[in-house]
Structure formats: C-alpha cells, structure tokens
Coordinates of C-alpha atoms and ligand atoms in Angstrom, one line a residue:
X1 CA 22.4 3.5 -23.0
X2 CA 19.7 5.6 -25.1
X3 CA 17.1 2.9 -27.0
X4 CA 16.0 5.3 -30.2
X5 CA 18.5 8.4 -29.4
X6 CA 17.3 9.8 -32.6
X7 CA 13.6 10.2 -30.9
X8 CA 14.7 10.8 -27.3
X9 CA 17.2 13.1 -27.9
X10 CA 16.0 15.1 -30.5
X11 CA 16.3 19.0 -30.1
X12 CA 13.1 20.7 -29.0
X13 CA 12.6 22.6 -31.9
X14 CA 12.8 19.5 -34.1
X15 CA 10.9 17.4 -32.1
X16 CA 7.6 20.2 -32.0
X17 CA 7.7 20.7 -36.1
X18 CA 7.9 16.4 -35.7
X19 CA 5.2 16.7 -33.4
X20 CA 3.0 18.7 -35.8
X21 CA 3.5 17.2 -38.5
X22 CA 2.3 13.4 -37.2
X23 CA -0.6 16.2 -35.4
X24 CA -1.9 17.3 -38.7
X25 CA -1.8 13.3 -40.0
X26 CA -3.6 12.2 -37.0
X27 CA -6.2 14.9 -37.2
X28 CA -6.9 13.5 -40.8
X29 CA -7.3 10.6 -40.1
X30 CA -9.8 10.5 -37.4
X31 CA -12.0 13.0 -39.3
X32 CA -12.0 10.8 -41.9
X33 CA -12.5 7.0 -40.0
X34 CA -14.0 8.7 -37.1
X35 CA -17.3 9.9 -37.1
X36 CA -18.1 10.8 -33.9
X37 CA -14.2 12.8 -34.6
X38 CA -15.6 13.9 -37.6
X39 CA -18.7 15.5 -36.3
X40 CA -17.4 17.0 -33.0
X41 CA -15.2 18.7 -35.2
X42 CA -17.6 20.3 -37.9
X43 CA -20.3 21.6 -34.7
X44 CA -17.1 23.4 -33.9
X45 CA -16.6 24.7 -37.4
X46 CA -12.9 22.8 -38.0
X47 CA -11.9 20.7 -41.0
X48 CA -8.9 19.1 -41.0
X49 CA -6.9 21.9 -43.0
X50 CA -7.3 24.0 -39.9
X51 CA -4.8 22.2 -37.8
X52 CA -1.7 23.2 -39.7
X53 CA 0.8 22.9 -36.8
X54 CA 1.2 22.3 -32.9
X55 CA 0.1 25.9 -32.0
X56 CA -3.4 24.8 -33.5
X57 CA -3.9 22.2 -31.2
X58 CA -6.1 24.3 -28.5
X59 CA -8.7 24.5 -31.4
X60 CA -9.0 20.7 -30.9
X61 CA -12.6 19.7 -28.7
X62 CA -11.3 17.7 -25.5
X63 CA -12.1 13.8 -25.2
X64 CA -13.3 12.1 -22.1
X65 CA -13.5 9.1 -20.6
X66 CA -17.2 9.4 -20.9
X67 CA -16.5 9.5 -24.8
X68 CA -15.0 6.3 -24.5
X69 CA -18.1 5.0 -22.6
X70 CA -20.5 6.4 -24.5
X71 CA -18.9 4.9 -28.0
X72 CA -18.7 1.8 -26.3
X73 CA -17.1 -0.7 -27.3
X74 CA -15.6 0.3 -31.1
X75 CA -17.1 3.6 -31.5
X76 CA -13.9 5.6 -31.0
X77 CA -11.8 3.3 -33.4
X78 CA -10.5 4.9 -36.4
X79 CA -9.4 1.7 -38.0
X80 CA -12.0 -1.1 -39.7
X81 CA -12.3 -4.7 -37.5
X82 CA -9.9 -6.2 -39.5
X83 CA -7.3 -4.1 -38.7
X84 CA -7.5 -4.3 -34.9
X85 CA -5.0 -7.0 -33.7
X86 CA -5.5 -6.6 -30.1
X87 CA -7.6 -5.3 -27.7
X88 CA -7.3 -4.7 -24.1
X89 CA -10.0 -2.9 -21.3
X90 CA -9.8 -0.8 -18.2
X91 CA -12.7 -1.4 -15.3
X92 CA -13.9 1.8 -14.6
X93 CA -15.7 2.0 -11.2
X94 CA -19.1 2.0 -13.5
X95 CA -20.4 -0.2 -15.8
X96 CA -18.9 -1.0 -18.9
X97 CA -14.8 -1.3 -19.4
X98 CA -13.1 1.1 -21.5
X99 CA -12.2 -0.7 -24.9
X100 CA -9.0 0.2 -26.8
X101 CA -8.2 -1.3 -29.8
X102 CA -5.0 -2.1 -32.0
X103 CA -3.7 -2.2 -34.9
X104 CA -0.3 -4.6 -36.1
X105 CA 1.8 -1.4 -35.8
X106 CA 0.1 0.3 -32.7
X107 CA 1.5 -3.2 -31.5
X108 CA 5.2 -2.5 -32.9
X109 CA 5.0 1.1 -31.3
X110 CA 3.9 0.0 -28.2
X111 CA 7.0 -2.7 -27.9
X112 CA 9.3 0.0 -29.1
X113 CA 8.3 2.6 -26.1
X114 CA 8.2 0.1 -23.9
X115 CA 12.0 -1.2 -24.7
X116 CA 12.7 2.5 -24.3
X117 CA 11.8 2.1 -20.9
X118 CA 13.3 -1.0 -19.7
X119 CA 16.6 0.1 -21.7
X120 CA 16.6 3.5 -19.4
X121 CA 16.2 1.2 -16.6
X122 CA 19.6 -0.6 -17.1
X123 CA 17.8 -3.8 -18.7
X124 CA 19.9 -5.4 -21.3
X125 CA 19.8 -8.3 -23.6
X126 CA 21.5 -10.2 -21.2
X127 CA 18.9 -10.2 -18.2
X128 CA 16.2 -12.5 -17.3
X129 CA 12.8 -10.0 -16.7
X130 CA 9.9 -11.3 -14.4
X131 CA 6.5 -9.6 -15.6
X132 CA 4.3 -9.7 -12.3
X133 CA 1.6 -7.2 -13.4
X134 CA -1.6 -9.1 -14.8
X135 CA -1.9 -10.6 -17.9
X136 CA -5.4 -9.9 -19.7
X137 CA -7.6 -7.3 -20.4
X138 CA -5.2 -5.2 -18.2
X139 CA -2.5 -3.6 -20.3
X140 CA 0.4 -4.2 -17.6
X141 CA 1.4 -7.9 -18.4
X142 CA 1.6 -7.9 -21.8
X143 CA 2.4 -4.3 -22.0
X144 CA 5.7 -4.9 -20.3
X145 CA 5.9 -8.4 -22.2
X146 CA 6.2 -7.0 -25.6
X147 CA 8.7 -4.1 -23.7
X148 CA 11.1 -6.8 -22.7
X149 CA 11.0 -8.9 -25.8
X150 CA 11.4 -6.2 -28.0
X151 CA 14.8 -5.5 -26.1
X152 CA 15.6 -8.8 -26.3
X153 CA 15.7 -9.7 -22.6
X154 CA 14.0 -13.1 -21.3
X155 CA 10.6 -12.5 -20.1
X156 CA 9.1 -14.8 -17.2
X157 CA 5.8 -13.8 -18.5
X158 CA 4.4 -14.8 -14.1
X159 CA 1.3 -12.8 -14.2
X160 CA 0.5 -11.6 -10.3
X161 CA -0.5 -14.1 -7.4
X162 CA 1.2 -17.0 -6.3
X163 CA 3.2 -15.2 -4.1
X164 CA 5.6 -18.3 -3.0
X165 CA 6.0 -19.5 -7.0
X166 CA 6.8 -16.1 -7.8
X167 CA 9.6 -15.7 -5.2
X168 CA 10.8 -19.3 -5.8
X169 CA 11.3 -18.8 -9.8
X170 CA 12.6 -15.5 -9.2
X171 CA 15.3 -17.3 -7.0
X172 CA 15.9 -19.9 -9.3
X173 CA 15.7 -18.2 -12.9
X174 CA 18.0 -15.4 -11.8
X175 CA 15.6 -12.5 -12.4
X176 CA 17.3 -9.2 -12.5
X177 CA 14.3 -7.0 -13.2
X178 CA 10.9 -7.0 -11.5
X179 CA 7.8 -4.9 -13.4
X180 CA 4.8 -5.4 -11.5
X181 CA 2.3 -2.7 -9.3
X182 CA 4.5 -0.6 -6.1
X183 CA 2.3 -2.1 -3.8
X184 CA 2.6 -6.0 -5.0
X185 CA 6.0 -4.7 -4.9
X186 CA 6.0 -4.6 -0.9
X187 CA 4.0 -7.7 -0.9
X188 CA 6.7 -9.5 -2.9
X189 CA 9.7 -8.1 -0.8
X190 CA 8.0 -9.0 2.6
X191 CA 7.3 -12.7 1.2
X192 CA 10.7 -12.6 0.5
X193 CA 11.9 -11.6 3.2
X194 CA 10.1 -14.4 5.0
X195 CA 11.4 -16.8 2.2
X196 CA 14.0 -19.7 2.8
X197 CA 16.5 -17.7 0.4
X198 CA 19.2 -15.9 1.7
X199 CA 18.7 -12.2 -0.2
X200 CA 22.3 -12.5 -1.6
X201 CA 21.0 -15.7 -3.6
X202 CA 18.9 -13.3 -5.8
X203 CA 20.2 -11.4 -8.2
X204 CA 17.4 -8.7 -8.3
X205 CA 18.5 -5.0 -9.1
X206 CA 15.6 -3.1 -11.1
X207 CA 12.1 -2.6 -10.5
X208 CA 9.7 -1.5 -13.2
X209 CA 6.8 -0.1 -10.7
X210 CA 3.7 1.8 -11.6
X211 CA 0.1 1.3 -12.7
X212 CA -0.8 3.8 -9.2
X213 CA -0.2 6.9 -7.5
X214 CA 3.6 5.6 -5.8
X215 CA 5.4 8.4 -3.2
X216 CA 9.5 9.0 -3.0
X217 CA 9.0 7.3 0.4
X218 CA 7.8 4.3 -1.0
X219 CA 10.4 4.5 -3.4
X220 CA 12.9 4.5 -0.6
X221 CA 11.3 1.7 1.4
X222 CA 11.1 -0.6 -1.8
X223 CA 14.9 -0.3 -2.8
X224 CA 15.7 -0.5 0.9
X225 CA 13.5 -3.5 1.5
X226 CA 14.5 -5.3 -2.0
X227 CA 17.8 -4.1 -2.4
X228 CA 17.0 -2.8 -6.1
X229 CA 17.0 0.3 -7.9
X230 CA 13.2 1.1 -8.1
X231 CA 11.9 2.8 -11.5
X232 CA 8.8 4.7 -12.3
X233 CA 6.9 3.7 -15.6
X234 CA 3.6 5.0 -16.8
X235 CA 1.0 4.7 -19.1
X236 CA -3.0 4.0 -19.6
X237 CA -4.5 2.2 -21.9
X238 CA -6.3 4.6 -23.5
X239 CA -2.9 6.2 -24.8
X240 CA -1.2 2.4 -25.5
X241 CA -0.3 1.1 -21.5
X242 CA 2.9 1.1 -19.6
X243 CA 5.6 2.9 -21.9
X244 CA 4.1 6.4 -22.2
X245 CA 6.6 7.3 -20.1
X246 CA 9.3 6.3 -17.9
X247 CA 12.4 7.3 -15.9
X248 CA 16.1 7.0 -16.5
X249 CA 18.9 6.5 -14.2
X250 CA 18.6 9.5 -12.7
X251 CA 15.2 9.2 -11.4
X252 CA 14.5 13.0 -11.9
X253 CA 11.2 13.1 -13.6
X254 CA 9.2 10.5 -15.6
X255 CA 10.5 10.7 -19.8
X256 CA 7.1 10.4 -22.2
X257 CA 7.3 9.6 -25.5
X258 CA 6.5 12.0 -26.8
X259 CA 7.1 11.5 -30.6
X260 CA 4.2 9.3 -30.4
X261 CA 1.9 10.8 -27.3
X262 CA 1.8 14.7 -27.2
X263 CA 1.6 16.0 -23.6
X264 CA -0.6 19.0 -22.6
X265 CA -1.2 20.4 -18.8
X266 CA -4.5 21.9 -18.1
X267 CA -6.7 23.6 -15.6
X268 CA -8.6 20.8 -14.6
X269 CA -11.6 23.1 -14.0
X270 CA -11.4 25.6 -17.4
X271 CA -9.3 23.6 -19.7
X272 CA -7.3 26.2 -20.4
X273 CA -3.4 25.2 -21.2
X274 CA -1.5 26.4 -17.5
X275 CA 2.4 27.8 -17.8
X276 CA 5.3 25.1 -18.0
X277 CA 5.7 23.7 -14.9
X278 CA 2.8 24.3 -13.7
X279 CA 0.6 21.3 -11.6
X280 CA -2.9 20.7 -13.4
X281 CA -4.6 17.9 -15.3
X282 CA -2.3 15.7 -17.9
X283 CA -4.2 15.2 -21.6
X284 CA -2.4 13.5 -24.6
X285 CA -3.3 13.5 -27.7
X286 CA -1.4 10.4 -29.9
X287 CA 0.1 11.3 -32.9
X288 CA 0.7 7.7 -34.6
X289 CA -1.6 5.7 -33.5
X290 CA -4.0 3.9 -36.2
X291 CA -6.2 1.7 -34.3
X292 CA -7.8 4.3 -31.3
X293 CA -6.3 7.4 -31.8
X294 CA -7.2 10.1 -29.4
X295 CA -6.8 13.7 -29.6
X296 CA -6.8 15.5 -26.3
X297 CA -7.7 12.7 -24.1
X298 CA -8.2 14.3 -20.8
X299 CA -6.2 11.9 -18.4
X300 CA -8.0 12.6 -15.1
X301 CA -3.9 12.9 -13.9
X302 CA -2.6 16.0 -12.0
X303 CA 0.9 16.6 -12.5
X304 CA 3.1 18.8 -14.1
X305 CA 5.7 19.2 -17.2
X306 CA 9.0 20.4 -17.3
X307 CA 11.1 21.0 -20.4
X308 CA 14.7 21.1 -19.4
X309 CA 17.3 18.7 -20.7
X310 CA 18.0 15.9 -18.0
X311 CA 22.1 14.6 -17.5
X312 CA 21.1 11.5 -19.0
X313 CA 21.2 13.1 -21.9
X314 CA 17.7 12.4 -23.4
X315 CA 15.9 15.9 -24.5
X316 CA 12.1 14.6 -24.1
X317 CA 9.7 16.4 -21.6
X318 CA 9.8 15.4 -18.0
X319 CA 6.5 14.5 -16.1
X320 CA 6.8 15.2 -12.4
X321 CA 5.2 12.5 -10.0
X322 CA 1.8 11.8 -10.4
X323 CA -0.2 13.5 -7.5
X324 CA -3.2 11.8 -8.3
X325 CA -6.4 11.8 -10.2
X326 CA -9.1 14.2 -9.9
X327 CA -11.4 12.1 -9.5
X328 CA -9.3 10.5 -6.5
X329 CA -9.3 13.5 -4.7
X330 CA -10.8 13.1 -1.6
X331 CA -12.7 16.0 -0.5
X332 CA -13.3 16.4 3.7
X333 CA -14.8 18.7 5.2
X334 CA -14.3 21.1 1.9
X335 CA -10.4 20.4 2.2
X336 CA -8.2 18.6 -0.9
X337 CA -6.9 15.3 0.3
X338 CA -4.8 12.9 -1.8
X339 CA -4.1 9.4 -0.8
X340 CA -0.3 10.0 -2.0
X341 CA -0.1 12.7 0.6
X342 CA -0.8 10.3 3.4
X343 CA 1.5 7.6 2.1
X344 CA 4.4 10.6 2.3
X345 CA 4.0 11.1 5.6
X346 CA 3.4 7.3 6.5
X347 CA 6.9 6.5 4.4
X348 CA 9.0 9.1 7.1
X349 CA 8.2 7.7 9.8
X350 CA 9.8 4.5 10.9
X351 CA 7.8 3.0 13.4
X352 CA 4.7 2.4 10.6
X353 CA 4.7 0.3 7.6
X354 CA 3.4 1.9 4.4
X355 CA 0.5 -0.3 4.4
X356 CA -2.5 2.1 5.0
X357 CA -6.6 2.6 3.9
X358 CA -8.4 6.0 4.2
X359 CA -12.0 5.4 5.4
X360 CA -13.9 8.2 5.1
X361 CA -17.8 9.0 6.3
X362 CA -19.8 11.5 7.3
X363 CA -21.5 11.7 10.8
X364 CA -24.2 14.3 11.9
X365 CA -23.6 15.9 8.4
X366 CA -19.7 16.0 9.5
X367 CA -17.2 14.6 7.3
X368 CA -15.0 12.2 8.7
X369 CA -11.2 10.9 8.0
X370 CA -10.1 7.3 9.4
X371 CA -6.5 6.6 8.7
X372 CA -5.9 2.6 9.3
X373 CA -2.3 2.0 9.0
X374 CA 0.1 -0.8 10.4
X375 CA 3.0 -0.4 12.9
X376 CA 6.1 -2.1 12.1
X377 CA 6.7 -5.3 13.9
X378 CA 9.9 -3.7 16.1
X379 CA 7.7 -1.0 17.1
X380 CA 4.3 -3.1 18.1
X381 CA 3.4 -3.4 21.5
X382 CA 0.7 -3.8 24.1
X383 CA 1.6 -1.3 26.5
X384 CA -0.6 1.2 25.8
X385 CA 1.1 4.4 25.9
X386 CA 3.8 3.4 23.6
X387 CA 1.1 3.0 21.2
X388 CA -0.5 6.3 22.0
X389 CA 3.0 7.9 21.8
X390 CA 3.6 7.4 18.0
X391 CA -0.1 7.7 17.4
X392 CA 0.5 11.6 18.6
X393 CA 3.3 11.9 16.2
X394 CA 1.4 10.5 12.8
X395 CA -1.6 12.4 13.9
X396 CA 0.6 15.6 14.3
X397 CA 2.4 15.3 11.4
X398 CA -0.6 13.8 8.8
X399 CA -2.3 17.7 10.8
X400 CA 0.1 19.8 9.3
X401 CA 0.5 18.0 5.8
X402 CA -3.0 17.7 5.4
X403 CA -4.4 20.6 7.5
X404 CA -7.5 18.3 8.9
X405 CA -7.2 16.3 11.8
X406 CA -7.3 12.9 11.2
X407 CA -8.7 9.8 13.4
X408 CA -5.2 7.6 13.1
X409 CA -5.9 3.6 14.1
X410 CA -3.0 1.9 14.0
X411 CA -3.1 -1.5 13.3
X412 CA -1.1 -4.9 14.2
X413 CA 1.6 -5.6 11.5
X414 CA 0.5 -7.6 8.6
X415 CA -3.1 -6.9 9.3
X416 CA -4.5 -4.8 6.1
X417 CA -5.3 -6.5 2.9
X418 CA -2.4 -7.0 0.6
X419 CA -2.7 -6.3 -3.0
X420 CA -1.7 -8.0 -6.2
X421 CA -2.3 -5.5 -8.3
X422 CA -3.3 -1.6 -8.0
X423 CA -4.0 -0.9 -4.2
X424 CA -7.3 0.2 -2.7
X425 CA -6.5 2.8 -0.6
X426 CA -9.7 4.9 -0.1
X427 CA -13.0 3.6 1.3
X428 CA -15.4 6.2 1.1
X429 CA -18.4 5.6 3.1
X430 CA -20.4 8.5 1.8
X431 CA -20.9 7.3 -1.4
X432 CA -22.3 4.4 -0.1
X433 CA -25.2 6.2 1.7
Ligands
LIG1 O1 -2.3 1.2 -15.3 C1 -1.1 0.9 -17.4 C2 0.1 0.6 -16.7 C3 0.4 -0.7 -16.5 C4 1.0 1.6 -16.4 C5 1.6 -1.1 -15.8 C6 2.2 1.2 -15.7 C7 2.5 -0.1 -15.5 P1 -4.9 1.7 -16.6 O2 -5.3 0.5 -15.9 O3 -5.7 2.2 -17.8 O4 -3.5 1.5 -17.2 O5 -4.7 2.9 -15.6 C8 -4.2 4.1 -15.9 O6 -3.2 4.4 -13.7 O7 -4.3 7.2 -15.6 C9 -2.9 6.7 -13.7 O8 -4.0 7.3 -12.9 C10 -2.5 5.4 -13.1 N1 -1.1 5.2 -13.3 C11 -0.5 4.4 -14.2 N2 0.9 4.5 -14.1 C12 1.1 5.3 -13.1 C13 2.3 5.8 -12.4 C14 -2.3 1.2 -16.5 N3 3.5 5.4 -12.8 C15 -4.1 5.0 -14.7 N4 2.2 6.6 -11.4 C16 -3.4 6.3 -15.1 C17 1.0 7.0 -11.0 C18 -0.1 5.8 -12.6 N5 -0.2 6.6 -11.5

C-alpha cells in the first residue's frame, strides 16, 4: 500500500517540472522574508527571476550548518513569529542548538511524509505504534508521533528510558511497530530477551529505526534478535525530522520525499554536483516549506542517489545507506575511517556483539585506533587463548576492511554503555589534548 501514489509515483519527468516549479516559489520567498537569503543572493548577482527551473539550481550559494549558527536562533526563518507553531533544536557538539522553526502547514507536511513512511512499513490503521525516540527538542518523538497519527494508527507516545515499562506496555498494549534509535533498538531486544514474557506473547513485527549511521549487519541482528522486520527512516531537523525519507518493503534504498525536499550529491570538497550514483555529500534544498526554508542545505551526509524505479512500485529517488558524516570521519594515521565500517565487520562475526566504541589518540605523534567491543556471552571465556583466538580474527578482518591495524579489546558481555538514544561510538582523545 502506496500513502500519496500521486507524489510517490509520479513519472520522473513530471516530478522535476513539479520540482521546479515549488524551486522557483521557494526561491521567492526566501529572497523576500529572508534577508540574510536575500543578500547572499544579490553579492552573487541573482534575483529571483534567475531561477527559472531545476537546471538553475547550481546558481543557488550553499547553506551550512554554520549559517544556522550564526543566524541563531530565528535568523534563517522566512516566516514572522506568529506564524511559527513549533519549534524543535539539534545539540551540535558546540554551543548553541540549531533552531528550526514551523509553521501550521510545515506541521501538516511533516505528518503527511511521515505517514508515507510508516504506511511503506506495513503500518495500518489497525496497529498500535510505540514511539521510543525522545520527545522534546529532538525531532524523533514527535516527528514519528504526528507520522503515526496522521495514518491513523494508535501511538504510545513512551518517549526513551524506562527500559522495563517500555517492554512491559509493549507486552500488554500489543504494539506491532517500534520507531525508536537502532541502537536503543538492541538495548530494548536484549531487555526483552531477559524479560518474563515469552517472545510469542508480543506481537512486534516492524521497526521504524534511524536517527544514526545503522549497517545491514545490524539490520540482520535486530530482525534476528526481535523477530521484526527492521526499516530505515531518515531525516534532520533542519529539512523537517524523520520522514525525509524512508524505505519500503523491499528494503532496497531509502525513498525521499522528494516533492517537498530536493536531493543533490556533491563533492564534499568542491561542491561540484558528482554523476548519479555517485557517493559524495547529501544537500537538500525544501521546496514547500514556509517556516525555515532552506535552499542547498549542505547535510554533512555521504551517500549516494540512484534514480531507477524500485518493484514497489514508487518512482521517487533512492538514497543508498548513509556512510556517515564528514565530519564523523575519523582520520588515523592519514587513513578514512568510518564508525559504520567497523560495525560491518563487528555484525559478521558471531562470537562479538555489535556493541563497540572507537577510542582514538595519538602517542609520540602516532595516531592511535582502540576498538572496545563485547564478546557474546556463548563465546566469553577465561582461558586465555580462546580469547586471543577470535581477537586474531576481528583484528584481521577490521586490517583488511580498514587497511590500518587496529588495537582490538574485547570486552565482557554487557559491559559498554548502552544507549537510549543516538550511540556514542567514537572517543577521540586528540581532540582533547
Ligand atoms: O536524527 C531526525 C530523525 C529522528 C531521523 C528519528 C530519523 C529518526 P537530527 O538530530 O537533526 O535529526 O540528526 C540528523 O542524523 O544528518 C544524519 O547524520 C543522522 N541520521 C538521521 N537518520 C539517519 C539514518 C534526526 N536513517 C542527522 N541513517 C542526519 C543514518 C541518520 N543517519
């Protein structure tokens, strides 16, 4: 079942003259309600009549996150005070929050893509929802609120902690669908696991996971572990939150929205637009949006686009998993390391649990890679050289995925921080110095 087939089915060519046309009506009306919009775009000699169609939308200056900082807290809104309904904030790791604002029908949209979502998941009318990603400042709870209410599901609006009230109502109210963050996903499923329910007593099935960097091995673990079918969904709350985009059935690519957030793939070093397909960093520019509007918001994302129709039916762009962010990337000893490329290896192998931290420091000018992660209980022991034996194997095989060698320390079962909400994964020591 499609949510709005007209939008997510459209034919390409329709949905890009769409796409301009809600382009060249965004463009207005930040020039006009915008002035930091306004002036960026007259230093580069563009007025609004310049932007006549999608192919004009390289003329457009890049925003940042720094923007969003800088114009702290309202600067970057395009609509007066009294049209703002909402707003919502993302902690940076500096200072001040990002603030994004919105209006009555920002809100509308934003229920709308997100019942897009939860429809593609399998979510109907019928089925009780339990929303574990925070409520507050943090788009996820009430982002995936509004999603499931707008479908017309029953929301258990839980929030995230409480680990044994949240397995004991999701027992006894018969939740079928679980959003919260992949890695309060494993917390949840070990808790219940350890719970006095029998798993047959629950009648979970979907999971609505994102908010992070999350790996097809984690994937598999979490259906395996909880029994579910376990969905990607994506978003930021500079764009609007979780419903940018999200996958269908066939769990072959992430879907955006893209009648309302038009995707671009740069070079994350020049900027310049890279071929379809292509890895590089994800900006969006939103074409309906009254309160924030943002035209070429440069995500920090590195992923990639890919046009094809999927079997499901829907024509929209596919978004291939999320690699990470630039500014996640870890670099050692002059060599690219992602977090998500850890977790891969981590998720293959059996005798470890995909809980895992990256500390990272630099001694006598060298940089070095610690990679903490716990051994499943079956495969925990105290003899020594069974230890050393799998520790050969994950430093072999994190050697050739990686191509540094890492110091690999595994730990006792259940012995690295859980998390309720996104996952720290990296401690990096040189920062600190
Ligand atoms: O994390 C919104 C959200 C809430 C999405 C709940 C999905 C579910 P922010 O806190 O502003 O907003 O963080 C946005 O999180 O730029 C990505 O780096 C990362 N992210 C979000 N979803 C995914 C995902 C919310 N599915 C930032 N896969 C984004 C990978 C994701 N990374």
């Amino acid at each position: 079942m499609i949510w709005n087939e007209t939008m997510e089915c459209m034919s390409r060519d329709d949905m890009r003259k769409l796409q301009g046309n809600r382009l060249v009506e965004s463009v207005k009306r930040v020039y006009n309600n915008c002035e930091p919009y306004r002036k960026r775009m007259q230093e580069k000699g563009l007025s609004p009549s310049d932007i006549r169609s999608l192919d004009d939308i390289v003329k457009l200056p890049f925003t940042s996150k720094k923007d969003l900082r800088d114009y702290y807290p309202f600067g970057l809104m395009s609509a007066p005070i009294s049209e703002i309904v909402r707003v919502h904030a993302s902690s940076g790791t500096t200072g001040k929050p990002i603030v994004a604002g919105y209006t009555r029908k920002d809100l509308e949209i934003w229920g709308e893509v997100g019942a897009r979502c939860f429809t593609a998941y399998g979510i109907r009318k019928q089925d009780v929802v339990q929303v574990s990603y925070g409520y507050g400042l943090f788009t996820g709870g009430l982002g995936a609120h509004s999603a499931v209410e707008t479908l017309g599901g029953t929301v258990v609006p839980m929030s995230s902690g409480n680990t044994e009230k949240q397995i004991m109502l999701m027992h006894d109210l018969g939740a079928v669908g679980l959003a919260c963050t992949p890695s309060y996903a494993l917390y949840l499923a070990d808790a219940l696991a350890d719970s006095p329910y029998p798993r047959e007593e629950f009648k979970l099935k979907i999971g609505a996971f994102g908010a992070e960097p999350w790996t097809e091995g984690m994937r598999k673990e979490l259906e395996e572990k909880l029994g579910i079918k376990a969905y990607d969904i994506y978003g930021l709350t500079e764009i609007i939150g979780p419903g940018v985009g999200h996958e269908c059935e066939f769990q072959n690519g992430t879907h955006l929205c893209e009648d309302h957030f038009y995707p671009e793939i740069v070079n994350p070093e020049t900027g310049e637009p890279v071929a379809p397909g292509e890895m590089g960093e994800l900006v969006f520019s939103t074409i309906t949006k009254e309160g924030m509007p943002l035209l070429r918001f440069r995500t920090r994302d590195l992923t990639s686009l890919h046009y094809e129709k999927c079997e499901c039916g829907r024509t929209s762009v596919r978004m291939g998993r999320i690699l990470g962010r630039c500014d996640d990337m870890l670099i050692i000893r002059g060599v690219n390391v992602f977090p998500s490329q850890v977790e891969s290896v981590i998720c293959e192998l059996p005798q470890l649990e995909p809980h895992y931290l990256l500390v990272v420091d630099r001694i006598n000018n060298l940089d070095t890679l610690e990679v903490h992660v716990e051994v499943n209980e079956a495969f925990y022991s105290d003899e020594v050289n069974k230890m050393l034996e799998i520790r050969k194997d994950v430093v072999h095989r994190l050697q050739s995925v990686l191509g540094i060698l890492p110091d690999v320390k595994l730990v006792e079962p259940r012995s690295i921080e859980r998390s309720q909400g996104k996952a720290k994964r990296v401690v990096d020591k040189r920062k600190l110095q």
